[in-house]
Amino acid sequence: MDAVAHVDKLGESFIIRPFLRGDRAALRDMYDDFEPKRVAQGLPPAEEGQRAAWLGSILADGHHLVVEIEGRVVGHGMLLPMRDDDAELANFLHQATRDRGIGTTLNRALLELGRSLGIRRVWLSVEPFNRRAIRSYEKVGFQRRPMSPWSPEVEMEVELDGD
């Protein structure tokens, strides 16, 4: 996947592109400034050392995209391998970039990347109170999986075959 320019709801340009090794410091800086910490199943970690370890572990595997505005990394999306040809999707957008359609565009880009890699199914979990994220996931084709009444998270998935 190449870098692709987009325009958000405010008419401002942003780029979605593959993560490069040289982006690690900029991504770390984004997560250091990210608020609220621990918003998504305890991620990103609040403590700096734990955050650095978490970032190292997720970057070691999977496929990663970054969102840039004016050369600054403001978002991170990932497809992490599960079993067979399935992947878990996760994304994080800096608080200054939310509610502008950037997350939905990033989700679409991640699904396109998954298709190009032969991934069959993409799964995610999201906090039930995160209605903005749930709407964004639904816009790109995710459907809620049946869940038990005591489940603390909403699970969603999309099949990429035949899309």
mmCIF file of C-alpha atoms in Angstrom:
data_model
loop_
_atom_site.group_PDB
_atom_site.id
_atom_site.type_symbol
_atom_site.label_atom_id
_atom_site.label_comp_id
_atom_site.label_asym_id
_atom_site.label_seq_id
_atom_site.Cartn_x
_atom_site.Cartn_y
_atom_site.Cartn_z
ATOM 1 C CA MET A 1 0.000 0.000 0.000
ATOM 2 C CA ASP A 2 1.243 3.460 -0.880
ATOM 3 C CA ALA A 3 0.621 6.730 0.938
ATOM 4 C CA VAL A 4 -2.828 8.073 0.079
ATOM 5 C CA ALA A 5 -4.000 11.640 0.621
ATOM 6 C CA HIS A 6 -7.516 12.258 1.945
ATOM 7 C CA VAL A 7 -9.627 15.221 3.039
ATOM 8 C CA ASP A 8 -11.477 15.183 6.369
ATOM 9 C CA LYS A 9 -14.908 16.640 7.254
ATOM 10 C CA LEU A 10 -13.285 20.022 7.922
ATOM 11 C CA GLY A 11 -11.723 20.114 4.462
ATOM 12 C CA GLU A 12 -8.231 19.510 5.845
ATOM 13 C CA SER A 13 -5.788 17.097 4.236
ATOM 14 C CA PHE A 14 -4.345 14.022 5.892
ATOM 15 C CA ILE A 15 -2.318 11.058 4.690
ATOM 16 C CA ILE A 16 -2.664 7.373 5.488
ATOM 17 C CA ARG A 17 0.446 5.363 4.767
ATOM 18 C CA PRO A 18 2.326 2.272 5.881
ATOM 19 C CA PHE A 19 4.301 2.491 9.101
ATOM 20 C CA LEU A 20 8.038 2.809 8.487
ATOM 21 C CA ARG A 21 10.790 1.894 10.938
ATOM 22 C CA GLY A 22 11.743 5.561 11.194
ATOM 23 C CA ASP A 23 8.211 6.414 12.440
ATOM 24 C CA ARG A 24 8.699 4.757 15.810
ATOM 25 C CA ALA A 25 9.729 7.940 17.688
ATOM 26 C CA ALA A 26 6.866 9.941 16.159
ATOM 27 C CA LEU A 27 4.415 7.169 17.053
ATOM 28 C CA ARG A 28 5.780 7.049 20.597
ATOM 29 C CA ASP A 29 5.317 10.831 20.850
ATOM 30 C CA MET A 30 1.707 10.498 19.660
ATOM 31 C CA TYR A 31 0.977 7.883 22.324
ATOM 32 C CA ASP A 32 2.723 9.969 24.988
ATOM 33 C CA ASP A 33 0.348 12.855 24.205
ATOM 34 C CA PHE A 34 -2.699 10.605 23.615
ATOM 35 C CA GLU A 35 -5.658 11.164 25.957
ATOM 36 C CA PRO A 36 -7.381 9.606 27.669
ATOM 37 C CA LYS A 37 -4.867 6.889 28.342
ATOM 38 C CA ARG A 38 -6.201 3.389 29.049
ATOM 39 C CA VAL A 39 -9.415 4.249 27.147
ATOM 40 C CA ALA A 40 -9.546 1.045 25.088
ATOM 41 C CA GLN A 41 -9.294 -2.072 27.242
ATOM 42 C CA GLY A 42 -6.534 -0.375 29.215
ATOM 43 C CA LEU A 43 -4.637 0.831 26.138
ATOM 44 C CA PRO A 44 -2.511 2.717 25.546
ATOM 45 C CA PRO A 45 -0.892 2.108 28.931
ATOM 46 C CA ALA A 46 -0.673 5.147 31.187
ATOM 47 C CA GLU A 47 2.860 4.480 32.480
ATOM 48 C CA GLU A 48 5.638 5.456 30.058
ATOM 49 C CA GLY A 49 7.698 2.271 30.433
ATOM 50 C CA GLN A 50 4.657 0.041 29.952
ATOM 51 C CA ARG A 51 3.586 2.136 26.961
ATOM 52 C CA ALA A 52 7.022 1.711 25.350
ATOM 53 C CA ALA A 53 6.949 -2.060 25.948
ATOM 54 C CA TRP A 54 3.397 -2.320 24.550
ATOM 55 C CA LEU A 55 4.347 -0.332 21.460
ATOM 56 C CA GLY A 56 7.377 -2.546 20.883
ATOM 57 C CA SER A 57 5.300 -5.699 21.192
ATOM 58 C CA ILE A 58 2.560 -4.626 18.771
ATOM 59 C CA LEU A 59 5.015 -3.269 16.195
ATOM 60 C CA ALA A 60 6.855 -6.601 16.200
ATOM 61 C CA ASP A 61 4.003 -8.294 14.369
ATOM 62 C CA GLY A 62 1.129 -7.502 12.077
ATOM 63 C CA HIS A 63 0.565 -4.707 9.602
ATOM 64 C CA HIS A 64 0.528 -1.064 10.605
ATOM 65 C CA LEU A 65 -0.666 2.188 9.063
ATOM 66 C CA VAL A 66 -0.121 5.710 10.327
ATOM 67 C CA VAL A 67 -2.121 8.882 9.849
ATOM 68 C CA GLU A 68 -0.172 12.082 9.206
ATOM 69 C CA ILE A 69 -1.310 15.680 9.236
ATOM 70 C CA GLU A 70 1.269 18.227 8.117
ATOM 71 C CA GLY A 71 4.043 15.671 8.623
ATOM 72 C CA ARG A 72 3.002 14.809 12.188
ATOM 73 C CA VAL A 73 1.862 11.287 13.105
ATOM 74 C CA VAL A 74 -1.612 11.624 14.656
ATOM 75 C CA GLY A 75 -3.009 8.128 14.257
ATOM 76 C CA HIS A 76 -2.105 4.457 14.194
ATOM 77 C CA GLY A 77 -4.076 1.528 12.819
ATOM 78 C CA MET A 78 -3.096 -2.107 12.918
ATOM 79 C CA LEU A 79 -4.087 -5.549 11.740
ATOM 80 C CA LEU A 80 -2.674 -8.109 14.143
ATOM 81 C CA PRO A 81 -2.663 -11.778 13.094
ATOM 82 C CA MET A 82 -4.924 -14.175 14.927
ATOM 83 C CA ARG A 83 -5.446 -17.741 13.799
ATOM 84 C CA ASP A 84 -5.504 -18.953 10.208
ATOM 85 C CA ASP A 85 -6.176 -15.977 7.946
ATOM 86 C CA ASP A 86 -7.965 -13.803 10.514
ATOM 87 C CA ALA A 87 -6.753 -10.542 12.040
ATOM 88 C CA GLU A 88 -7.650 -8.212 14.867
ATOM 89 C CA LEU A 89 -8.103 -4.537 14.024
ATOM 90 C CA ALA A 90 -7.218 -1.735 16.410
ATOM 91 C CA ASN A 91 -6.716 1.951 15.889
ATOM 92 C CA PHE A 92 -5.882 4.997 17.940
ATOM 93 C CA LEU A 93 -6.369 8.616 16.898
ATOM 94 C CA HIS A 94 -4.910 11.583 18.726
ATOM 95 C CA GLN A 95 -7.689 13.507 20.463
ATOM 96 C CA ALA A 96 -7.140 16.564 18.224
ATOM 97 C CA THR A 97 -8.163 14.538 15.154
ATOM 98 C CA ARG A 98 -11.366 12.869 16.341
ATOM 99 C CA ASP A 99 -14.859 13.491 14.920
ATOM 100 C CA ARG A 100 -13.484 14.411 11.504
ATOM 101 C CA GLY A 101 -14.032 11.132 9.611
ATOM 102 C CA ILE A 102 -10.354 10.229 9.820
ATOM 103 C CA GLY A 103 -10.976 7.088 11.880
ATOM 104 C CA THR A 104 -13.541 5.772 9.405
ATOM 105 C CA THR A 105 -11.134 6.411 6.528
ATOM 106 C CA LEU A 106 -8.403 4.628 8.470
ATOM 107 C CA ASN A 107 -10.726 1.666 9.089
ATOM 108 C CA ARG A 108 -11.471 1.452 5.347
ATOM 109 C CA ALA A 109 -7.757 1.551 4.558
ATOM 110 C CA LEU A 110 -7.089 -1.230 7.069
ATOM 111 C CA LEU A 111 -9.786 -3.422 5.500
ATOM 112 C CA GLU A 112 -8.396 -2.752 2.013
ATOM 113 C CA LEU A 113 -4.974 -3.725 3.305
ATOM 114 C CA GLY A 114 -6.458 -6.892 4.805
ATOM 115 C CA ARG A 115 -8.061 -7.835 1.493
ATOM 116 C CA SER A 116 -4.761 -7.310 -0.335
ATOM 117 C CA LEU A 117 -3.048 -9.602 2.183
ATOM 118 C CA GLY A 118 -5.650 -12.355 1.819
ATOM 119 C CA ILE A 119 -7.080 -11.899 5.293
ATOM 120 C CA ARG A 120 -10.496 -13.532 5.434
ATOM 121 C CA ARG A 121 -12.030 -12.106 8.610
ATOM 122 C CA VAL A 122 -11.273 -9.071 10.738
ATOM 123 C CA TRP A 123 -12.360 -8.950 14.370
ATOM 124 C CA LEU A 124 -12.260 -6.245 17.022
ATOM 125 C CA SER A 125 -13.541 -5.446 20.458
ATOM 126 C CA VAL A 126 -14.625 -2.030 21.629
ATOM 127 C CA GLU A 127 -15.931 -0.573 24.863
ATOM 128 C CA PRO A 128 -19.756 -0.283 24.731
ATOM 129 C CA PHE A 129 -19.614 3.405 25.694
ATOM 130 C CA ASN A 130 -17.427 4.237 22.672
ATOM 131 C CA ARG A 131 -20.359 4.955 20.373
ATOM 132 C CA ARG A 132 -18.292 7.028 17.928
ATOM 133 C CA ALA A 133 -15.984 4.093 17.296
ATOM 134 C CA ILE A 134 -18.879 1.630 16.997
ATOM 135 C CA ARG A 135 -20.565 3.864 14.381
ATOM 136 C CA SER A 136 -17.300 4.160 12.485
ATOM 137 C CA TYR A 137 -16.824 0.386 12.447
ATOM 138 C CA GLU A 138 -20.412 -0.147 11.289
ATOM 139 C CA LYS A 139 -19.922 2.351 8.426
ATOM 140 C CA VAL A 140 -17.163 0.173 6.960
ATOM 141 C CA GLY A 141 -19.084 -3.098 7.286
ATOM 142 C CA PHE A 142 -18.422 -4.446 10.775
ATOM 143 C CA GLN A 143 -21.337 -6.202 12.419
ATOM 144 C CA ARG A 144 -21.817 -6.877 16.091
ATOM 145 C CA ARG A 145 -21.316 -10.433 17.225
ATOM 146 C CA PRO A 146 -23.831 -11.865 19.673
ATOM 147 C CA MET A 147 -22.607 -11.244 23.172
ATOM 148 C CA SER A 148 -23.499 -12.372 26.621
ATOM 149 C CA PRO A 149 -25.206 -9.866 28.924
ATOM 150 C CA TRP A 150 -22.198 -9.828 31.240
ATOM 151 C CA SER A 151 -19.653 -9.141 28.496
ATOM 152 C CA PRO A 152 -17.707 -5.923 29.174
ATOM 153 C CA GLU A 153 -16.960 -5.351 25.472
ATOM 154 C CA VAL A 154 -18.764 -5.229 22.150
ATOM 155 C CA GLU A 155 -17.236 -7.667 19.678
ATOM 156 C CA MET A 156 -17.537 -6.921 15.972
ATOM 157 C CA GLU A 157 -16.335 -8.623 12.810
ATOM 158 C CA VAL A 158 -16.377 -8.301 9.058
ATOM 159 C CA GLU A 159 -15.841 -10.996 6.462
ATOM 160 C CA LEU A 160 -13.564 -9.841 3.651
ATOM 161 C CA ASP A 161 -14.377 -12.693 1.245
ATOM 162 C CA GLY A 162 -16.557 -11.592 -1.610
ATOM 163 C CA ASP A 163 -16.532 -7.873 -0.773
#
